[in-house]
C-alpha cells in the first residue's frame, strides 16, 4: 500500500512560547526548525525533519500530511482522488519546510490533507549502526513518534469513503448511532498499514481537531507519562485507562492552547482481511473508557 503513515500534524496555538514549553519540555519533542511564529518538532525515534508543526494564531488543525512510498503513488492518488470527485491541487517542493512535491486536497469534513513522498531526513541521536535503545538526553515524556489523529466533521460517511476508495485505507472499527439497519455513522477508525488505526473521524462541526496522539511503548510508559503531565500541571481530560475501541491504552490531555493530545500504547495488529469491529452509541462509554464505562463529558463537546 502506498500511504505509509501520518507524517505530520500542523496545528495552531494561541501562545507560541507556552506551546513550545509543552511540546519540547513536557512531550519531549526535539525542535528542528523555527521561523516567523512557527516551530517544527520531531520525536526522538523519527528520522524525518518534523512530525509536529505549531503556528501561532489560533487553535485547531491547519493541515495533516501523509507520507507515501513512491513518487508514482502521488500520481496514482492524484488521479484516484480526482475520480472520487475531490478537488486536488499540486503542492510544490518547499511549500512545506523540507518537504518535497506533493498533492493537497480538502476532505468532505473540511480538513486539508497533503500527500508527499520526500521529507529531508535528519536522523535520530542513537543512529542506525548498532544503536542504543533510546537517547540519554530525553526530556519529559520523551515521545518517540506521532501516531494518529482524530478529526471532527459532519460527513463521516463521505470522508471514510474517500479514505477507503481513493487512498486504500481500511476500517478497523466503526461507531454507529444505533444497531438498526442504515443507522448513521458517528465515527470510524481507519488503518493504512498494520496499526489498529492511523486516522479516525468523528461526527461534529467541520474542520475541528479532536486530538492527535503520540505513540508510547506500553501501559507503564502511559502511566509514567501521566505522572509527568501532573508534575507540569497539564490539564488532564481522560486519566490513564484503556479504550474499548482499538484496545489501546491512553491518556487525553490538553496543550496550553486547548488542543487535545493523547499518549497511546497497544492496540492490536490490523490486516486488511481482519473484520471490522462495530460499536453502537449506547456503548460509547465502554468504547472510550473501558474500565469506568462512562463517557467523559468533554469527549463529544470539546474540540479545537
Ligand atoms: Fe486517539
PDB file of C-alpha atoms and ligand atoms in Angstrom:
ATOM      1  CA  UNK A   1       0.000   0.000   0.000  1.00  0.00           C
ATOM      2  CA  UNK A   2       1.202   3.463  -0.893  1.00  0.00           C
ATOM      3  CA  UNK A   3       0.298   5.523   2.153  1.00  0.00           C
ATOM      4  CA  UNK A   4       2.772   4.710   4.913  1.00  0.00           C
ATOM      5  CA  UNK A   5       1.806   6.884   7.852  1.00  0.00           C
ATOM      6  CA  UNK A   6       0.554  10.179   9.163  1.00  0.00           C
ATOM      7  CA  UNK A   7       3.771  12.114   8.781  1.00  0.00           C
ATOM      8  CA  UNK A   8       2.870  15.481  10.233  1.00  0.00           C
ATOM      9  CA  UNK A   9       0.200  17.456  12.012  1.00  0.00           C
ATOM     10  CA  UNK A  10       0.302  21.225  11.601  1.00  0.00           C
ATOM     11  CA  UNK A  11      -1.638  22.842  14.444  1.00  0.00           C
ATOM     12  CA  UNK A  12      -2.367  26.388  15.574  1.00  0.00           C
ATOM     13  CA  UNK A  13      -1.595  27.630  19.065  1.00  0.00           C
ATOM     14  CA  UNK A  14      -2.539  30.835  20.838  1.00  0.00           C
ATOM     15  CA  UNK A  15       0.837  31.430  22.502  1.00  0.00           C
ATOM     16  CA  UNK A  16       3.975  30.080  20.864  1.00  0.00           C
ATOM     17  CA  UNK A  17       6.174  30.219  23.986  1.00  0.00           C
ATOM     18  CA  UNK A  18       3.654  28.342  26.132  1.00  0.00           C
ATOM     19  CA  UNK A  19       3.087  25.771  23.409  1.00  0.00           C
ATOM     20  CA  UNK A  20       6.833  25.371  22.938  1.00  0.00           C
ATOM     21  CA  UNK A  21       7.204  24.629  26.652  1.00  0.00           C
ATOM     22  CA  UNK A  22       4.550  21.907  26.307  1.00  0.00           C
ATOM     23  CA  UNK A  23       5.789  20.237  23.127  1.00  0.00           C
ATOM     24  CA  UNK A  24       9.512  20.488  23.882  1.00  0.00           C
ATOM     25  CA  UNK A  25       9.678  20.069  27.669  1.00  0.00           C
ATOM     26  CA  UNK A  26       6.547  18.058  28.518  1.00  0.00           C
ATOM     27  CA  UNK A  27       6.149  15.928  25.389  1.00  0.00           C
ATOM     28  CA  UNK A  28       9.916  15.916  24.941  1.00  0.00           C
ATOM     29  CA  UNK A  29       9.923  16.562  21.201  1.00  0.00           C
ATOM     30  CA  UNK A  30      13.093  17.831  19.531  1.00  0.00           C
ATOM     31  CA  UNK A  31      12.946  21.237  17.852  1.00  0.00           C
ATOM     32  CA  UNK A  32      14.312  21.017  14.312  1.00  0.00           C
ATOM     33  CA  UNK A  33      13.479  24.465  12.947  1.00  0.00           C
ATOM     34  CA  UNK A  34      11.931  27.770  13.897  1.00  0.00           C
ATOM     35  CA  UNK A  35      10.786  30.596  11.632  1.00  0.00           C
ATOM     36  CA  UNK A  36       8.334  33.510  11.977  1.00  0.00           C
ATOM     37  CA  UNK A  37       5.863  32.264  14.564  1.00  0.00           C
ATOM     38  CA  UNK A  38       6.226  28.596  13.624  1.00  0.00           C
ATOM     39  CA  UNK A  39       8.177  25.790  15.299  1.00  0.00           C
ATOM     40  CA  UNK A  40       8.935  22.352  13.858  1.00  0.00           C
ATOM     41  CA  UNK A  41       9.471  19.273  16.034  1.00  0.00           C
ATOM     42  CA  UNK A  42      10.204  15.576  15.729  1.00  0.00           C
ATOM     43  CA  UNK A  43      10.027  12.705  18.175  1.00  0.00           C
ATOM     44  CA  UNK A  44      13.309  11.055  19.137  1.00  0.00           C
ATOM     45  CA  UNK A  45      12.665   7.942  17.032  1.00  0.00           C
ATOM     46  CA  UNK A  46      11.573   9.805  13.901  1.00  0.00           C
ATOM     47  CA  UNK A  47      14.083  10.164  11.078  1.00  0.00           C
ATOM     48  CA  UNK A  48      12.225  12.798   9.061  1.00  0.00           C
ATOM     49  CA  UNK A  49      12.700  16.510   9.732  1.00  0.00           C
ATOM     50  CA  UNK A  50       9.424  17.038  11.573  1.00  0.00           C
ATOM     51  CA  UNK A  51       6.143  15.473  12.607  1.00  0.00           C
ATOM     52  CA  UNK A  52       4.556  18.323  14.564  1.00  0.00           C
ATOM     53  CA  UNK A  53       4.341  21.935  13.423  1.00  0.00           C
ATOM     54  CA  UNK A  54       2.874  24.620  15.654  1.00  0.00           C
ATOM     55  CA  UNK A  55       1.964  28.038  14.330  1.00  0.00           C
ATOM     56  CA  UNK A  56       0.938  30.986  16.471  1.00  0.00           C
ATOM     57  CA  UNK A  57      -2.501  32.447  15.799  1.00  0.00           C
ATOM     58  CA  UNK A  58      -5.494  30.434  16.963  1.00  0.00           C
ATOM     59  CA  UNK A  59      -6.251  26.832  17.783  1.00  0.00           C
ATOM     60  CA  UNK A  60      -7.019  23.639  15.907  1.00  0.00           C
ATOM     61  CA  UNK A  61      -5.504  21.929  12.920  1.00  0.00           C
ATOM     62  CA  UNK A  62      -4.203  23.687   9.809  1.00  0.00           C
ATOM     63  CA  UNK A  63      -3.396  20.540   7.816  1.00  0.00           C
ATOM     64  CA  UNK A  64      -2.267  16.944   8.083  1.00  0.00           C
ATOM     65  CA  UNK A  65       0.386  15.230   5.961  1.00  0.00           C
ATOM     66  CA  UNK A  66       0.557  11.576   4.961  1.00  0.00           C
ATOM     67  CA  UNK A  67       3.775  10.172   3.550  1.00  0.00           C
ATOM     68  CA  UNK A  68       3.564   7.803   0.576  1.00  0.00           C
ATOM     69  CA  UNK A  69       6.149   5.255  -0.538  1.00  0.00           C
ATOM     70  CA  UNK A  70       6.910   6.410  -4.083  1.00  0.00           C
ATOM     71  CA  UNK A  71       6.503   9.310  -6.473  1.00  0.00           C
ATOM     72  CA  UNK A  72       4.281   7.042  -8.583  1.00  0.00           C
ATOM     73  CA  UNK A  73       1.964   6.752  -5.584  1.00  0.00           C
ATOM     74  CA  UNK A  74       1.477  10.508  -5.643  1.00  0.00           C
ATOM     75  CA  UNK A  75       0.403  10.464  -9.289  1.00  0.00           C
ATOM     76  CA  UNK A  76      -1.851   7.471  -8.722  1.00  0.00           C
ATOM     77  CA  UNK A  77      -3.572   9.043  -5.720  1.00  0.00           C
ATOM     78  CA  UNK A  78      -3.976  12.344  -7.542  1.00  0.00           C
ATOM     79  CA  UNK A  79      -5.902  10.546 -10.287  1.00  0.00           C
ATOM     80  CA  UNK A  80      -7.960   8.481  -7.889  1.00  0.00           C
ATOM     81  CA  UNK A  81      -8.866  11.488  -5.732  1.00  0.00           C
ATOM     82  CA  UNK A  82      -9.986  13.331  -8.878  1.00  0.00           C
ATOM     83  CA  UNK A  83     -12.033  10.305  -9.954  1.00  0.00           C
ATOM     84  CA  UNK A  84     -13.584  10.281  -6.492  1.00  0.00           C
ATOM     85  CA  UNK A  85     -14.633  13.895  -7.049  1.00  0.00           C
ATOM     86  CA  UNK A  86     -12.213  15.588  -4.686  1.00  0.00           C
ATOM     87  CA  UNK A  87     -10.566  18.859  -5.593  1.00  0.00           C
ATOM     88  CA  UNK A  88      -6.839  18.185  -5.747  1.00  0.00           C
ATOM     89  CA  UNK A  89      -4.004  20.606  -6.263  1.00  0.00           C
ATOM     90  CA  UNK A  90      -0.278  20.115  -6.728  1.00  0.00           C
ATOM     91  CA  UNK A  91       1.989  21.118  -3.890  1.00  0.00           C
ATOM     92  CA  UNK A  92       5.498  22.291  -4.776  1.00  0.00           C
ATOM     93  CA  UNK A  93       8.696  21.316  -3.001  1.00  0.00           C
ATOM     94  CA  UNK A  94       9.434  23.897  -0.353  1.00  0.00           C
ATOM     95  CA  UNK A  95       5.811  24.948   0.264  1.00  0.00           C
ATOM     96  CA  UNK A  96       6.275  22.989   3.452  1.00  0.00           C
ATOM     97  CA  UNK A  97       9.730  23.320   5.001  1.00  0.00           C
ATOM     98  CA  UNK A  98      11.968  20.361   3.989  1.00  0.00           C
ATOM     99  CA  UNK A  99       9.046  18.634   2.208  1.00  0.00           C
ATOM    100  CA  UNK A 100       9.145  17.707  -1.472  1.00  0.00           C
ATOM    101  CA  UNK A 101       6.477  17.796  -4.177  1.00  0.00           C
ATOM    102  CA  UNK A 102       3.065  16.538  -3.250  1.00  0.00           C
ATOM    103  CA  UNK A 103      -0.668  16.907  -3.616  1.00  0.00           C
ATOM    104  CA  UNK A 104      -3.254  18.610  -1.439  1.00  0.00           C
ATOM    105  CA  UNK A 105      -6.985  18.073  -1.113  1.00  0.00           C
ATOM    106  CA  UNK A 106      -9.819  19.138   1.139  1.00  0.00           C
ATOM    107  CA  UNK A 107     -11.711  16.193   2.602  1.00  0.00           C
ATOM    108  CA  UNK A 108     -15.520  16.151   2.877  1.00  0.00           C
ATOM    109  CA  UNK A 109     -15.228  17.046   6.586  1.00  0.00           C
ATOM    110  CA  UNK A 110     -13.368  20.275   5.807  1.00  0.00           C
ATOM    111  CA  UNK A 111      -9.845  19.189   6.695  1.00  0.00           C
ATOM    112  CA  UNK A 112      -6.827  19.871   4.498  1.00  0.00           C
ATOM    113  CA  UNK A 113      -4.703  16.813   3.770  1.00  0.00           C
ATOM    114  CA  UNK A 114      -1.368  16.670   1.975  1.00  0.00           C
ATOM    115  CA  UNK A 115       0.333  13.641   0.477  1.00  0.00           C
ATOM    116  CA  UNK A 116       4.091  13.776  -0.027  1.00  0.00           C
ATOM    117  CA  UNK A 117       6.909  11.373  -0.756  1.00  0.00           C
ATOM    118  CA  UNK A 118      10.001  13.202   0.428  1.00  0.00           C
ATOM    119  CA  UNK A 119      10.951  14.980   3.595  1.00  0.00           C
ATOM    120  CA  UNK A 120      14.556  15.718   4.481  1.00  0.00           C
ATOM    121  CA  UNK A 121      15.779  13.104   6.908  1.00  0.00           C
ATOM    122  CA  UNK A 122      17.710  14.382   9.902  1.00  0.00           C
ATOM    123  CA  UNK A 123      18.145  11.006  11.585  1.00  0.00           C
ATOM    124  CA  UNK A 124      17.980  10.027  15.223  1.00  0.00           C
ATOM    125  CA  UNK A 125      20.506  10.520  18.001  1.00  0.00           C
ATOM    126  CA  UNK A 126      21.068   6.788  18.507  1.00  0.00           C
ATOM    127  CA  UNK A 127      21.842   6.406  14.800  1.00  0.00           C
ATOM    128  CA  UNK A 128      21.349   3.274  12.732  1.00  0.00           C
ATOM    129  CA  UNK A 129      24.614   1.452  13.429  1.00  0.00           C
ATOM    130  CA  UNK A 130      24.435  -0.853  16.468  1.00  0.00           C
ATOM    131  CA  UNK A 131      22.132   1.711  18.122  1.00  0.00           C
ATOM    132  CA  UNK A 132      21.325   2.089  21.795  1.00  0.00           C
ATOM    133  CA  UNK A 133      17.686   1.610  22.676  1.00  0.00           C
ATOM    134  CA  UNK A 134      16.958   5.257  23.441  1.00  0.00           C
ATOM    135  CA  UNK A 135      18.792   8.605  23.693  1.00  0.00           C
ATOM    136  CA  UNK A 136      20.164   9.503  27.127  1.00  0.00           C
ATOM    137  CA  UNK A 137      19.002  13.132  26.971  1.00  0.00           C
ATOM    138  CA  UNK A 138      15.243  12.567  26.806  1.00  0.00           C
ATOM    139  CA  UNK A 139      13.115  15.275  28.398  1.00  0.00           C
ATOM    140  CA  UNK A 140       9.657  14.937  29.944  1.00  0.00           C
ATOM    141  CA  UNK A 141       7.591  12.199  28.337  1.00  0.00           C
ATOM    142  CA  UNK A 142      10.148  11.708  25.587  1.00  0.00           C
ATOM    143  CA  UNK A 143       7.552  10.750  22.988  1.00  0.00           C
ATOM    144  CA  UNK A 144       9.230   8.696  20.254  1.00  0.00           C
ATOM    145  CA  UNK A 145       6.807   9.460  17.450  1.00  0.00           C
ATOM    146  CA  UNK A 146       3.497  10.801  16.248  1.00  0.00           C
ATOM    147  CA  UNK A 147       0.927   8.019  15.963  1.00  0.00           C
ATOM    148  CA  UNK A 148      -2.532   9.067  14.735  1.00  0.00           C
ATOM    149  CA  UNK A 149      -5.181  11.769  14.805  1.00  0.00           C
ATOM    150  CA  UNK A 150      -8.951  12.033  15.332  1.00  0.00           C
ATOM    151  CA  UNK A 151     -10.612  14.730  13.269  1.00  0.00           C
ATOM    152  CA  UNK A 152     -14.149  16.101  13.550  1.00  0.00           C
ATOM    153  CA  UNK A 153     -16.558  16.906  10.739  1.00  0.00           C
ATOM    154  CA  UNK A 154     -20.140  16.365   9.661  1.00  0.00           C
ATOM    155  CA  UNK A 155     -19.738  13.960   6.732  1.00  0.00           C
ATOM    156  CA  UNK A 156     -18.163  10.892   8.359  1.00  0.00           C
ATOM    157  CA  UNK A 157     -19.556   8.585   5.666  1.00  0.00           C
ATOM    158  CA  UNK A 158     -18.061  10.759   2.934  1.00  0.00           C
ATOM    159  CA  UNK A 159     -14.592  11.080   4.421  1.00  0.00           C
ATOM    160  CA  UNK A 160     -14.491   7.356   5.262  1.00  0.00           C
ATOM    161  CA  UNK A 161     -15.451   6.542   1.652  1.00  0.00           C
ATOM    162  CA  UNK A 162     -12.723   8.830   0.319  1.00  0.00           C
ATOM    163  CA  UNK A 163     -10.000   7.318   2.506  1.00  0.00           C
ATOM    164  CA  UNK A 164     -11.088   3.767   1.595  1.00  0.00           C
ATOM    165  CA  UNK A 165     -11.783   4.172  -2.116  1.00  0.00           C
ATOM    166  CA  UNK A 166      -9.163   6.741  -3.115  1.00  0.00           C
ATOM    167  CA  UNK A 167      -6.351   6.161  -0.603  1.00  0.00           C
ATOM    168  CA  UNK A 168      -6.511   2.400   0.219  1.00  0.00           C
ATOM    169  CA  UNK A 169      -7.242   2.768   3.928  1.00  0.00           C
ATOM    170  CA  UNK A 170      -9.480   0.155   5.528  1.00  0.00           C
ATOM    171  CA  UNK A 171     -11.715   0.395   8.603  1.00  0.00           C
ATOM    172  CA  UNK A 172     -10.797  -1.362  11.844  1.00  0.00           C
ATOM    173  CA  UNK A 173     -13.703  -0.100  13.956  1.00  0.00           C
ATOM    174  CA  UNK A 174     -16.895   1.872  13.329  1.00  0.00           C
ATOM    175  CA  UNK A 175     -19.346   3.551  15.716  1.00  0.00           C
ATOM    176  CA  UNK A 176     -22.973   3.616  14.596  1.00  0.00           C
ATOM    177  CA  UNK A 177     -25.775   5.653  16.162  1.00  0.00           C
ATOM    178  CA  UNK A 178     -27.850   2.511  16.805  1.00  0.00           C
ATOM    179  CA  UNK A 179     -27.916  -1.150  15.842  1.00  0.00           C
ATOM    180  CA  UNK A 180     -30.657  -0.518  13.270  1.00  0.00           C
ATOM    181  CA  UNK A 181     -30.016  -1.047   9.569  1.00  0.00           C
ATOM    182  CA  UNK A 182     -28.868   2.177   7.940  1.00  0.00           C
ATOM    183  CA  UNK A 183     -28.086   3.861  11.263  1.00  0.00           C
ATOM    184  CA  UNK A 184     -25.879   6.946  10.831  1.00  0.00           C
ATOM    185  CA  UNK A 185     -22.127   6.521  11.146  1.00  0.00           C
ATOM    186  CA  UNK A 186     -20.847   8.514  14.133  1.00  0.00           C
ATOM    187  CA  UNK A 187     -17.156   7.663  13.942  1.00  0.00           C
ATOM    188  CA  UNK A 188     -14.709   5.486  12.009  1.00  0.00           C
ATOM    189  CA  UNK A 189     -11.175   4.268  12.688  1.00  0.00           C
ATOM    190  CA  UNK A 190      -9.059   3.600   9.600  1.00  0.00           C
ATOM    191  CA  UNK A 191      -5.733   1.869   9.064  1.00  0.00           C
ATOM    192  CA  UNK A 192      -3.280   2.240   6.171  1.00  0.00           C
ATOM    193  CA  UNK A 193      -0.861  -0.404   7.459  1.00  0.00           C
ATOM    194  CA  UNK A 194      -0.840  -2.763  10.406  1.00  0.00           C
ATOM    195  CA  UNK A 195      -1.731  -0.478  13.296  1.00  0.00           C
ATOM    196  CA  UNK A 196      -5.225  -0.529  14.791  1.00  0.00           C
ATOM    197  CA  UNK A 197      -5.702   2.916  13.264  1.00  0.00           C
ATOM    198  CA  UNK A 198      -3.746   5.676  11.557  1.00  0.00           C
ATOM    199  CA  UNK A 199      -6.596   8.168  11.458  1.00  0.00           C
ATOM    200  CA  UNK A 200     -10.118   8.430  12.784  1.00  0.00           C
ATOM    201  CA  UNK A 201     -13.091  10.661  12.102  1.00  0.00           C
ATOM    202  CA  UNK A 202     -15.888  11.744  14.432  1.00  0.00           C
ATOM    203  CA  UNK A 203     -19.195  13.414  13.584  1.00  0.00           C
ATOM    204  CA  UNK A 204     -19.371  17.063  14.629  1.00  0.00           C
ATOM    205  CA  UNK A 205     -18.597  20.562  13.386  1.00  0.00           C
ATOM    206  CA  UNK A 206     -16.488  20.654  10.215  1.00  0.00           C
ATOM    207  CA  UNK A 207     -12.754  21.168  10.307  1.00  0.00           C
ATOM    208  CA  UNK A 208     -12.257  20.590  14.012  1.00  0.00           C
ATOM    209  CA  UNK A 209      -9.474  18.731  15.779  1.00  0.00           C
ATOM    210  CA  UNK A 210     -10.378  16.185  18.439  1.00  0.00           C
ATOM    211  CA  UNK A 211      -6.818  15.115  19.217  1.00  0.00           C
ATOM    212  CA  UNK A 212      -3.517  13.992  17.839  1.00  0.00           C
ATOM    213  CA  UNK A 213      -1.684  11.172  19.542  1.00  0.00           C
ATOM    214  CA  UNK A 214       1.867  10.210  20.343  1.00  0.00           C
ATOM    215  CA  UNK A 215       2.927   6.577  20.453  1.00  0.00           C
ATOM    216  CA  UNK A 216       4.258   5.153  23.693  1.00  0.00           C
ATOM    217  CA  UNK A 217       5.597   1.647  24.141  1.00  0.00           C
ATOM    218  CA  UNK A 218       3.261   0.217  26.767  1.00  0.00           C
ATOM    219  CA  UNK A 219       0.959   0.823  29.738  1.00  0.00           C
ATOM    220  CA  UNK A 220       3.906   1.536  32.062  1.00  0.00           C
ATOM    221  CA  UNK A 221       5.002   4.353  29.785  1.00  0.00           C
ATOM    222  CA  UNK A 222       1.422   5.694  29.606  1.00  0.00           C
ATOM    223  CA  UNK A 223       1.149   5.921  33.401  1.00  0.00           C
ATOM    224  CA  UNK A 224       4.683   7.340  33.754  1.00  0.00           C
ATOM    225  CA  UNK A 225       3.751   9.959  31.153  1.00  0.00           C
ATOM    226  CA  UNK A 226       0.609  10.815  33.127  1.00  0.00           C
ATOM    227  CA  UNK A 227       2.780  11.403  36.204  1.00  0.00           C
ATOM    228  CA  UNK A 228       4.893  13.827  34.173  1.00  0.00           C
ATOM    229  CA  UNK A 229       1.737  15.623  32.991  1.00  0.00           C
ATOM    230  CA  UNK A 230       0.716  16.108  36.640  1.00  0.00           C
ATOM    231  CA  UNK A 231       4.203  17.390  37.503  1.00  0.00           C
ATOM    232  CA  UNK A 232       3.723  20.048  34.825  1.00  0.00           C
ATOM    233  CA  UNK A 233       0.100  20.823  35.840  1.00  0.00           C
ATOM    234  CA  UNK A 234      -1.018  19.836  32.348  1.00  0.00           C
ATOM    235  CA  UNK A 235      -4.842  19.780  32.158  1.00  0.00           C
ATOM    236  CA  UNK A 236      -5.889  16.112  32.036  1.00  0.00           C
ATOM    237  CA  UNK A 237      -9.013  15.205  30.073  1.00  0.00           C
ATOM    238  CA  UNK A 238      -9.118  11.414  30.448  1.00  0.00           C
ATOM    239  CA  UNK A 239      -6.735   9.899  33.021  1.00  0.00           C
ATOM    240  CA  UNK A 240      -4.921   6.683  32.062  1.00  0.00           C
ATOM    241  CA  UNK A 241      -7.305   3.941  31.015  1.00  0.00           C
ATOM    242  CA  UNK A 242      -7.924   1.506  28.178  1.00  0.00           C
ATOM    243  CA  UNK A 243     -10.096   2.285  25.176  1.00  0.00           C
ATOM    244  CA  UNK A 244     -12.557  -0.484  24.354  1.00  0.00           C
ATOM    245  CA  UNK A 245     -12.272   0.813  20.804  1.00  0.00           C
ATOM    246  CA  UNK A 246      -8.884  -0.384  19.425  1.00  0.00           C
ATOM    247  CA  UNK A 247      -7.991  -1.735  22.943  1.00  0.00           C
ATOM    248  CA  UNK A 248      -5.339   0.982  23.143  1.00  0.00           C
ATOM    249  CA  UNK A 249      -4.029   2.312  26.431  1.00  0.00           C
ATOM    250  CA  UNK A 250      -4.491   6.036  26.614  1.00  0.00           C
ATOM    251  CA  UNK A 251      -4.394   9.382  28.347  1.00  0.00           C
ATOM    252  CA  UNK A 252      -6.070  12.518  26.950  1.00  0.00           C
ATOM    253  CA  UNK A 253      -4.787  15.946  27.938  1.00  0.00           C
ATOM    254  CA  UNK A 254      -4.629  19.481  26.560  1.00  0.00           C
ATOM    255  CA  UNK A 255      -1.794  21.651  25.326  1.00  0.00           C
ATOM    256  CA  UNK A 256      -1.805  25.215  26.715  1.00  0.00           C
ATOM    257  CA  UNK A 257      -3.936  26.404  23.767  1.00  0.00           C
ATOM    258  CA  UNK A 258      -6.619  23.770  24.309  1.00  0.00           C
ATOM    259  CA  UNK A 259      -5.608  21.351  21.553  1.00  0.00           C
ATOM    260  CA  UNK A 260      -6.188  17.838  22.866  1.00  0.00           C
ATOM    261  CA  UNK A 261      -3.215  15.459  22.794  1.00  0.00           C
ATOM    262  CA  UNK A 262      -3.115  11.761  23.578  1.00  0.00           C
ATOM    263  CA  UNK A 263      -0.458   9.305  24.624  1.00  0.00           C
ATOM    264  CA  UNK A 264      -1.355   5.939  23.123  1.00  0.00           C
ATOM    265  CA  UNK A 265       0.046   2.439  23.506  1.00  0.00           C
ATOM    266  CA  UNK A 266      -1.076  -1.012  22.493  1.00  0.00           C
ATOM    267  CA  UNK A 267      -3.932  -1.752  20.178  1.00  0.00           C
ATOM    268  CA  UNK A 268      -3.959  -4.889  18.065  1.00  0.00           C
ATOM    269  CA  UNK A 269      -2.268  -5.674  14.764  1.00  0.00           C
ATOM    270  CA  UNK A 270      -4.509  -4.855  11.833  1.00  0.00           C
ATOM    271  CA  UNK A 271      -4.623  -6.540   8.422  1.00  0.00           C
ATOM    272  CA  UNK A 272      -6.978  -5.831   5.532  1.00  0.00           C
ATOM    273  CA  UNK A 273      -8.714  -9.192   5.991  1.00  0.00           C
ATOM    274  CA  UNK A 274      -9.452  -8.631   9.686  1.00  0.00           C
ATOM    275  CA  UNK A 275     -13.198  -7.986  10.029  1.00  0.00           C
ATOM    276  CA  UNK A 276     -14.206  -4.518  11.121  1.00  0.00           C
ATOM    277  CA  UNK A 277     -15.462  -4.177  14.706  1.00  0.00           C
ATOM    278  CA  UNK A 278     -18.816  -2.449  15.105  1.00  0.00           C
ATOM    279  CA  UNK A 279     -19.973  -0.342  18.068  1.00  0.00           C
ATOM    280  CA  UNK A 280     -23.233   1.403  18.892  1.00  0.00           C
ATOM    281  CA  UNK A 281     -23.508   4.724  20.706  1.00  0.00           C
ATOM    282  CA  UNK A 282     -25.200   3.176  23.750  1.00  0.00           C
ATOM    283  CA  UNK A 283     -21.798   1.521  24.398  1.00  0.00           C
ATOM    284  CA  UNK A 284     -19.681   4.628  23.806  1.00  0.00           C
ATOM    285  CA  UNK A 285     -18.664   4.676  27.480  1.00  0.00           C
ATOM    286  CA  UNK A 286     -17.195   1.176  27.203  1.00  0.00           C
ATOM    287  CA  UNK A 287     -15.557   2.073  23.901  1.00  0.00           C
ATOM    288  CA  UNK A 288     -13.951   5.237  25.247  1.00  0.00           C
ATOM    289  CA  UNK A 289     -13.146   4.373  28.878  1.00  0.00           C
ATOM    290  CA  UNK A 290     -13.277   0.600  29.128  1.00  0.00           C
ATOM    291  CA  UNK A 291     -12.979   0.287  32.912  1.00  0.00           C
ATOM    292  CA  UNK A 292     -15.366   3.029  34.047  1.00  0.00           C
ATOM    293  CA  UNK A 293     -17.697   2.589  31.051  1.00  0.00           C
ATOM    294  CA  UNK A 294     -18.545   6.274  31.184  1.00  0.00           C
ATOM    295  CA  UNK A 295     -18.358   8.954  28.516  1.00  0.00           C
ATOM    296  CA  UNK A 296     -16.113  11.792  29.633  1.00  0.00           C
ATOM    297  CA  UNK A 297     -18.381  14.873  29.196  1.00  0.00           C
ATOM    298  CA  UNK A 298     -15.751  16.689  27.135  1.00  0.00           C
ATOM    299  CA  UNK A 299     -15.316  13.851  24.608  1.00  0.00           C
ATOM    300  CA  UNK A 300     -18.238  14.879  22.396  1.00  0.00           C
ATOM    301  CA  UNK A 301     -18.229  18.594  23.190  1.00  0.00           C
ATOM    302  CA  UNK A 302     -14.666  19.954  23.366  1.00  0.00           C
ATOM    303  CA  UNK A 303     -12.807  20.330  20.055  1.00  0.00           C
ATOM    304  CA  UNK A 304     -10.309  22.884  18.842  1.00  0.00           C
TER     305      UNK A 304
HETATM  306 FE1  LIG B   1      -6.559   8.523  19.656  1.00  0.00          FE
END
